[in-house]
XYZ file of C-alpha atoms in Angstrom:
570
model
C 55.154 -10.150 65.130
C 54.140 -13.415 63.501
C 51.704 -11.530 61.341
C 54.634 -9.229 60.192
C 56.629 -12.410 59.630
C 53.974 -14.120 57.320
C 53.000 -11.056 55.360
C 56.774 -9.999 54.767
C 57.573 -13.962 53.995
C 54.777 -13.553 51.132
C 56.448 -10.459 50.041
C 59.964 -11.713 49.727
C 58.868 -15.089 47.933
C 56.533 -13.205 45.145
C 58.763 -10.146 44.329
C 59.072 -10.446 40.630
C 62.495 -11.520 39.095
C 64.757 -8.716 39.101
C 65.752 -7.428 35.531
C 69.116 -5.818 36.505
C 72.557 -7.204 35.646
C 73.741 -10.124 37.694
C 77.436 -10.542 38.195
C 78.302 -12.978 40.698
C 81.963 -14.004 39.830
C 84.634 -13.914 42.589
C 86.811 -10.586 42.712
C 89.799 -10.134 44.582
C 90.411 -8.123 47.586
C 92.339 -5.189 45.424
C 89.382 -5.532 42.940
C 86.772 -5.131 45.678
C 88.621 -2.211 47.119
C 88.622 -0.700 43.649
C 85.071 -1.397 42.911
C 84.057 0.185 46.127
C 86.125 3.052 46.066
C 84.725 3.580 42.089
C 81.319 3.574 43.562
C 81.950 6.150 46.304
C 83.541 8.341 43.855
C 80.712 7.942 41.258
C 77.984 8.733 44.005
C 80.150 11.973 45.226
C 80.105 12.982 41.591
C 76.889 12.641 40.827
C 75.641 14.674 44.020
C 77.991 17.388 43.260
C 76.664 17.543 39.763
C 73.005 17.635 41.010
C 73.962 20.299 43.680
C 75.139 22.736 41.002
C 71.606 22.193 39.142
C 69.226 22.638 41.976
C 66.443 25.222 41.027
C 67.458 28.772 42.177
C 64.671 30.088 44.752
C 64.933 33.535 46.278
C 64.247 34.189 49.616
C 64.204 30.745 50.958
C 63.251 30.252 54.640
C 63.612 34.017 55.130
C 63.103 34.836 59.122
C 64.220 33.401 62.401
C 64.576 29.570 62.647
C 61.687 27.726 64.168
C 64.295 25.159 65.452
C 67.900 25.130 65.457
C 69.718 21.733 65.140
C 73.604 21.976 65.090
C 74.459 23.551 61.879
C 71.090 23.809 60.409
C 68.108 26.270 60.651
C 64.798 24.319 60.426
C 61.319 26.152 59.751
C 58.230 24.567 58.903
C 56.472 26.776 56.396
C 52.733 26.827 55.949
C 50.127 25.262 53.768
C 50.903 27.512 50.974
C 54.740 26.381 50.569
C 55.411 25.685 46.865
C 55.055 22.412 45.623
C 57.921 20.246 44.559
C 58.778 20.500 40.721
C 57.254 17.983 38.636
C 60.507 16.100 37.569
C 64.176 16.199 37.471
C 65.750 18.032 34.391
C 66.939 15.460 31.756
C 70.576 15.835 32.399
C 70.166 14.814 36.004
C 68.125 11.942 35.068
C 70.761 10.595 32.710
C 73.612 10.982 35.587
C 71.590 9.167 37.994
C 70.662 6.308 35.400
C 74.355 5.934 34.940
C 75.142 5.780 38.507
C 72.431 3.422 39.143
C 73.697 0.994 36.525
C 77.582 1.215 38.234
C 76.002 0.513 41.396
C 73.884 -2.270 40.153
C 76.826 -3.904 38.577
C 79.189 -3.334 41.581
C 76.185 -5.086 43.737
C 76.380 -7.922 41.705
C 80.099 -8.529 42.081
C 80.003 -7.267 45.446
C 76.748 -8.855 46.885
C 77.570 -8.542 50.487
C 78.242 -4.965 50.533
C 75.892 -3.092 52.599
C 76.772 0.581 51.763
C 76.089 -0.490 47.868
C 72.953 -2.031 48.626
C 71.975 1.025 50.301
C 72.798 3.371 47.666
C 71.377 1.354 44.931
C 68.004 1.346 46.810
C 68.358 4.872 47.763
C 68.701 5.888 43.812
C 66.223 3.512 42.664
C 63.700 5.336 44.970
C 64.965 8.886 43.963
C 64.201 7.880 40.310
C 60.777 6.685 41.249
C 61.684 2.879 40.609
C 60.492 1.678 43.643
C 59.447 -1.813 41.692
C 63.136 -2.268 40.912
C 64.129 -1.115 44.561
C 61.902 -3.869 46.051
C 63.150 -6.177 43.722
C 66.426 -5.608 44.416
C 66.195 -5.763 48.280
C 63.836 -9.022 48.039
C 65.713 -11.165 45.483
C 69.479 -10.038 44.866
C 70.398 -8.257 48.305
C 72.918 -10.276 50.133
C 73.783 -7.784 52.822
C 72.134 -9.436 55.375
C 68.576 -10.308 56.206
C 67.686 -7.567 58.629
C 69.224 -4.792 56.354
C 67.813 -5.940 52.991
C 64.361 -6.260 54.477
C 64.915 -2.692 55.908
C 65.772 -1.605 52.266
C 62.559 -3.083 51.020
C 60.622 -1.521 53.859
C 62.429 1.819 53.011
C 61.275 1.682 49.344
C 57.707 0.567 49.948
C 57.029 3.532 52.537
C 58.361 5.843 49.713
C 55.617 4.425 47.336
C 53.087 4.903 49.883
C 52.606 1.001 50.124
C 52.356 0.907 54.146
C 51.132 -2.385 54.557
C 54.271 -3.932 52.540
C 56.503 -1.522 54.379
C 55.243 -2.689 57.729
C 55.637 -6.251 56.633
C 59.099 -5.718 55.583
C 60.217 -3.691 58.562
C 58.879 -6.532 60.898
C 61.116 -9.143 59.034
C 63.963 -6.731 59.450
C 63.429 -6.288 63.212
C 62.703 -9.603 63.864
C 66.451 -10.483 62.430
C 68.161 -7.975 64.665
C 69.979 -8.483 67.732
C 68.030 -6.902 70.774
C 70.577 -3.703 71.110
C 70.303 -3.067 67.329
C 66.389 -3.487 67.160
C 66.244 -0.985 70.237
C 68.551 1.711 68.091
C 65.846 1.518 65.274
C 62.848 1.930 67.628
C 64.455 4.669 69.707
C 62.031 7.588 69.399
C 63.816 9.838 71.957
C 64.290 12.272 69.220
C 60.704 12.614 69.116
C 59.476 13.285 72.382
C 59.480 15.862 75.234
C 57.988 16.314 78.375
C 57.005 13.366 80.563
C 56.589 10.925 77.796
C 60.244 11.553 76.897
C 61.127 11.043 80.595
C 59.222 7.805 80.854
C 60.892 6.668 77.586
C 64.294 7.530 78.647
C 64.305 5.541 81.995
C 62.855 2.362 80.706
C 64.932 -0.611 79.892
C 65.893 -1.359 76.204
C 63.219 -4.699 76.156
C 60.123 -2.480 77.285
C 60.752 0.412 74.971
C 59.633 -1.595 71.960
C 55.984 -1.819 72.918
C 55.735 1.926 74.020
C 57.199 3.285 70.788
C 54.861 1.076 68.664
C 51.746 2.372 70.881
C 52.724 6.123 70.629
C 53.676 5.736 66.644
C 50.533 3.685 66.138
C 47.990 5.755 67.821
C 49.681 8.836 66.096
C 49.286 7.619 62.332
C 47.799 10.746 60.771
C 44.635 9.031 58.786
C 43.546 5.593 60.219
C 41.710 5.045 56.875
C 44.903 5.457 54.868
C 47.073 3.398 57.239
C 47.564 2.713 60.922
C 51.167 1.923 60.513
C 52.739 4.994 58.439
C 53.969 6.818 61.334
C 55.800 3.851 62.653
C 57.363 3.031 58.763
C 58.054 6.652 58.616
C 60.179 6.614 61.606
C 61.990 3.393 60.576
C 62.430 4.687 56.953
C 64.150 7.992 58.406
C 66.389 5.561 60.395
C 67.028 3.350 57.152
C 67.807 6.425 55.127
C 70.169 7.899 57.897
C 72.351 5.022 57.944
C 72.365 5.116 53.957
C 73.554 8.442 54.138
C 76.046 8.110 56.812
C 79.033 7.231 54.966
C 78.296 8.787 51.556
C 78.355 12.411 49.828
C 75.130 14.775 51.180
C 72.885 16.590 48.627
C 73.880 19.714 50.493
C 77.486 19.132 50.299
C 77.898 19.433 53.982
C 79.867 16.680 55.790
C 77.559 14.325 57.574
C 77.375 14.689 61.409
C 75.202 13.899 64.402
C 72.977 17.052 63.648
C 72.037 15.780 60.248
C 71.128 12.306 61.912
C 68.942 14.195 64.715
C 67.447 16.590 62.044
C 66.419 13.501 59.819
C 64.936 11.489 62.866
C 63.008 14.549 63.853
C 61.642 15.956 60.712
C 62.458 13.495 57.730
C 64.511 13.836 54.486
C 63.881 16.788 52.260
C 62.189 15.932 49.413
C 63.748 18.387 47.220
C 66.349 21.051 47.265
C 66.824 24.616 46.061
C 69.899 27.052 45.782
C 69.678 30.477 47.104
C 72.232 33.808 47.083
C 74.648 33.904 49.813
C 72.764 35.243 52.894
C 76.364 37.191 54.000
C 78.837 39.290 52.062
C 81.788 36.961 53.157
C 80.028 33.905 52.093
C 81.107 32.613 48.579
C 78.779 29.688 47.763
C 74.965 29.591 47.429
C 72.971 28.338 50.174
C 71.368 24.958 50.093
C 67.430 24.503 51.319
C 65.798 21.244 51.425
C 62.145 21.187 51.083
C 59.367 18.863 52.612
C 56.743 17.520 50.466
C 54.229 19.227 52.387
C 53.425 20.971 55.688
C 54.930 18.788 58.407
C 52.810 18.297 61.400
C 53.222 16.813 64.970
C 51.424 13.740 65.177
C 52.966 12.577 68.347
C 49.917 12.173 70.771
C 50.013 13.442 74.535
C 51.094 11.191 77.393
C 47.100 11.189 78.473
C 46.192 10.195 75.125
C 48.966 6.933 75.406
C 47.608 5.998 78.936
C 44.042 6.732 78.414
C 43.212 6.083 74.652
C 39.535 5.635 75.312
C 39.296 9.309 76.925
C 41.201 11.043 73.918
C 39.975 14.384 72.902
C 41.410 16.883 70.127
C 43.236 18.579 72.698
C 45.718 15.487 72.804
C 47.250 16.698 69.685
C 48.832 20.067 68.494
C 49.471 19.413 64.958
C 50.642 22.741 63.854
C 52.980 23.430 66.576
C 55.908 25.278 65.030
C 58.117 24.600 67.899
C 57.582 20.924 68.155
C 60.357 18.397 68.423
C 59.106 16.365 65.411
C 57.145 16.851 62.165
C 55.603 14.496 59.507
C 54.545 15.624 55.850
C 52.588 12.500 54.657
C 53.001 11.823 51.021
C 48.944 11.691 50.874
C 48.599 15.197 52.739
C 50.311 18.393 52.155
C 47.934 19.877 54.821
C 45.913 18.326 57.911
C 43.714 20.731 59.865
C 41.138 19.877 62.585
C 37.732 19.138 61.526
C 34.601 20.643 63.222
C 32.135 18.079 63.852
C 29.880 15.829 66.379
C 30.442 12.331 67.325
C 28.024 10.534 69.520
C 27.810 6.665 70.414
C 24.748 4.644 70.933
C 24.477 0.788 72.400
C 23.054 -1.696 69.923
C 23.313 -5.180 71.550
C 26.976 -6.334 72.011
C 27.959 -3.503 69.578
C 28.381 0.508 69.513
C 26.761 2.684 66.780
C 28.807 5.722 66.133
C 27.251 8.718 64.323
C 29.378 11.446 63.189
C 28.433 14.806 61.398
C 31.149 17.214 59.989
C 31.096 20.888 58.679
C 34.219 21.625 56.703
C 33.021 24.892 54.801
C 35.593 27.178 56.662
C 38.487 25.033 55.466
C 39.423 26.430 52.010
C 41.815 23.575 51.517
C 38.961 21.268 51.069
C 35.990 23.301 50.050
C 34.821 22.780 46.424
C 36.895 19.330 46.167
C 36.102 15.868 45.951
C 36.295 14.350 49.273
C 36.887 10.690 50.657
C 34.913 10.728 53.969
C 36.067 7.771 56.391
C 34.487 7.070 59.844
C 37.054 4.692 61.664
C 36.913 2.973 64.807
C 40.053 1.718 66.185
C 41.494 -0.380 69.195
C 44.726 -1.761 70.092
C 46.269 -0.167 67.118
C 43.932 -1.556 64.379
C 40.760 -0.673 62.769
C 37.817 -2.695 64.024
C 35.307 -0.755 61.498
C 35.328 1.514 58.726
C 32.722 3.501 56.887
C 33.506 5.337 53.620
C 32.027 7.857 51.446
C 33.272 8.693 48.067
C 32.232 12.237 46.756
C 31.483 13.656 50.113
C 30.758 17.156 50.402
C 32.133 19.766 52.937
C 29.248 19.056 55.149
C 27.780 15.254 55.645
C 27.442 12.679 58.162
C 28.500 8.716 58.563
C 27.414 6.028 60.842
C 29.558 3.078 61.792
C 28.682 0.080 63.812
C 31.766 -1.882 65.750
C 31.729 -4.688 67.983
C 33.495 -2.861 70.786
C 32.478 -0.857 73.738
C 35.411 1.269 74.034
C 38.046 2.417 71.699
C 39.117 5.561 69.454
C 37.106 7.200 66.584
C 38.626 9.060 63.880
C 36.545 10.844 61.398
C 38.618 12.027 58.131
C 38.576 13.797 55.120
C 40.836 13.473 52.571
C 41.176 15.416 49.103
C 43.464 12.753 47.486
C 43.853 14.373 44.309
C 45.058 17.639 45.906
C 46.405 15.843 49.094
C 44.532 17.932 51.550
C 43.086 16.293 54.638
C 41.105 17.020 57.937
C 40.355 14.917 60.847
C 38.870 14.771 64.469
C 39.848 11.982 66.709
C 38.425 11.227 70.058
C 38.188 8.276 72.404
C 34.883 6.664 73.793
C 34.545 4.485 76.955
C 32.097 1.835 77.790
C 28.365 3.111 78.618
C 27.838 3.399 82.331
C 27.440 -0.151 83.867
C 25.007 0.863 86.134
C 21.298 -0.522 85.903
C 19.995 2.554 83.745
C 22.589 3.877 81.294
C 22.381 6.855 79.096
C 24.015 7.206 75.409
C 25.705 10.115 74.204
C 23.883 13.443 73.382
C 23.258 14.031 69.929
C 22.408 17.537 68.710
C 20.039 18.206 65.798
C 18.027 20.809 64.113
C 15.108 21.779 66.319
C 12.771 22.048 63.640
C 12.861 18.626 62.529
C 10.738 17.131 65.688
C 10.512 18.045 69.018
C 10.720 14.597 70.303
C 12.788 13.164 67.374
C 13.469 9.276 66.897
C 16.887 8.053 66.091
C 16.480 8.358 62.385
C 15.302 11.872 62.489
C 17.958 12.726 64.931
C 20.552 11.024 62.835
C 19.374 12.651 59.467
C 19.039 16.184 60.880
C 22.272 16.091 63.155
C 24.238 19.305 63.658
C 27.606 19.243 61.962
C 29.280 21.015 64.983
C 28.956 21.362 68.666
C 29.272 25.183 67.949
C 25.574 26.816 67.743
C 24.544 30.031 66.602
C 23.317 32.493 69.431
C 19.417 32.957 69.945
C 18.895 29.374 68.398
C 16.902 26.480 69.520
C 18.522 23.012 69.423
C 17.305 19.630 69.357
C 18.960 16.934 71.885
C 18.352 13.559 71.531
C 19.564 10.475 73.736
C 18.854 6.998 74.740
C 18.422 5.225 77.845
C 19.055 1.698 78.292
C 18.246 -1.148 81.025
C 14.923 0.219 82.122
C 12.423 -2.487 83.264
C 10.622 -3.952 80.218
C 7.158 -3.314 82.095
C 7.616 0.382 82.333
C 9.664 2.391 84.817
C 9.117 6.085 85.852
C 12.198 8.103 85.049
C 12.994 11.778 86.156
C 14.700 13.976 83.463
C 16.686 16.901 83.983
C 18.211 18.804 81.223
C 20.726 21.655 82.400
C 22.908 24.044 80.222
C 25.665 25.665 82.488
C 28.186 27.986 81.363
C 31.906 26.935 82.205
C 34.202 28.991 84.059
C 31.355 31.369 85.889
C 31.963 32.288 89.389
C 29.650 30.646 92.173
C 28.813 34.100 92.982
C 27.309 34.883 89.739
C 25.243 31.761 89.664
C 23.951 32.415 93.378
C 22.913 35.806 92.101
C 21.169 34.265 89.109
C 19.536 31.538 91.275
C 18.294 34.230 93.578
C 16.793 35.962 90.560
C 18.614 39.072 91.187
C 20.111 38.974 87.615
C 19.074 37.499 84.360
C 19.926 33.852 84.134
C 22.119 34.331 81.011
C 24.439 31.943 82.043
C 22.372 28.616 82.079
C 18.883 27.051 82.095
C 17.268 23.822 83.559
C 14.338 21.881 82.539
C 12.852 19.074 84.444
C 9.975 16.315 84.190
C 8.850 12.798 84.851
C 7.588 10.165 82.458
C 7.394 6.636 81.632
C 9.676 6.088 78.354
C 8.419 3.934 75.394
C 10.829 1.133 74.917
C 11.461 -0.573 71.491
C 14.232 -3.429 71.737
C 15.599 -2.212 75.056
C 15.836 1.422 73.848
C 14.060 4.225 75.199
C 14.640 7.072 72.729
C 13.998 10.572 73.674
C 14.364 13.991 72.084
C 13.608 17.538 73.285
C 13.880 21.155 72.021
C 15.995 23.441 73.978
C 15.880 27.194 73.613
C 19.367 28.966 73.914
C 18.027 32.438 72.800
C 18.618 33.974 76.568
C 22.039 32.524 76.924
C 25.240 34.813 76.132
C 28.132 33.792 74.086
C 30.479 30.987 75.666
C 31.439 27.532 76.441
C 28.539 25.468 78.074
C 28.132 22.106 79.708
C 25.054 20.240 78.330
C 23.867 17.501 80.794
C 21.064 15.111 80.495
C 20.314 13.169 84.249
C 17.974 10.279 84.433
C 17.010 9.266 87.924
C 14.925 6.123 88.696
C 14.224 4.352 92.020
C 17.398 2.416 91.337
C 19.768 5.577 90.918
C 21.067 8.347 88.905
C 22.910 8.574 85.612
C 24.172 11.439 83.965
C 25.293 12.124 80.220
C 27.220 15.531 79.072
C 28.366 17.241 76.104
C 30.412 20.507 75.805
C 28.934 23.052 73.534
C 30.102 26.584 72.338
C 27.109 29.441 71.984
C 28.162 31.958 69.381
């Protein structure tokens, strides 16, 4: 929390002087009431004016609801959803500017009015005047330190300035009494299953750290921000408080269903009108649209409890029935990334090799990509490697001073706002006397017994291997005696989910051994700087299609250690 306060303190101290009108003359109570009512009337008038000019779209949201929330039908759409209009019509811009001027003047005369402060920041943001919004919130707002800082965070998040947003919200939360802070960090609406039950039974004081852990771990792209899912939640809460006593864009009365909808799926980025869906309806329906495809970034309970054991199975990004969704401003789509990730020991650090293949992802192919390999722990990046102008296939290497954490391999087509990722945890290598690295698959024709550089430069971009193809398998052994030590190696490939009877028949040579293979040999490995590197060529041509467990076991007179990788043979 100290870091948040220092960063935000710097933000508040260095925000440029605001250029809007400043009117601090005292006003009577009657004048105060008149100013407030006049501002409320102007806000209602603007929303009515804008609503009558929403673009008309036919067939918006056709089909059954994905989720029903009170009066509202919510559906997620898909990657091909229509992009927002490039800008508002001139007449809406003009009316909004007039409203901003009136709110700005009223805020100078009623400097402590939280409603006026919230509306002014809201419409600054709607007009893409986020600098003006932040300047007002940090230099002129007098509606309480917590609320003004939250408004600065709201504006900064809308402008994708996530570090600034996190700092401002940090100041806001620190200035709140405990019950109020708990309300802001209440993520009950976002959770279901065991994680929801755990959160629900926690006392207010304990919810803070769990909410932060869930939202930080779930951040969409660590290379962009590790806090934007957190600041998105806080921005939604601030936006709901701003809208609570004001006219809505769709003309409906504010209610709990609107708040739940906002907290779960965010605020629409643009609106359209549609023709009445029923004969008895007299007015056009209003549809709110997201800026992109909303994905479910909330991690599973397993991921929260065992970050170092995370797999891609701990997220279901495109679950249409998920309780929540987030469409990041920087990514209209977010797909899983076929890849291979392996880690190796280098002194007191861990070296990560990652290779990817996104050629089947039509949202990324042919676009300039930013590739990032991020190693994170305790909610913050420990090491980051980036490559500009990356291709749909490639590889990255990253070194982190850590023996466990989370690895996130990420591709981002920034201009087109398309992304893909692969995220998994890694634990400390086996602490026994002799330990093995992860297995790294590489092109078998590169070298039968490859060294690290050869295996790295020829690493397969996926753990999915074509049928009837040989594959190279590279690993390293650590902790062998310097003078040399005999090792009995076993390499096995066994199909997952095969019955014991089938295996028995194969071992008895009564059927073709199409569900597995096994290699064994003895050697005294050569070592360089305490690392014994080894590569072998494994022929998969006799296997049938399916999922297999590839395992390497090293046995010495001091014990046995094994390393495994799951592969798919097609």
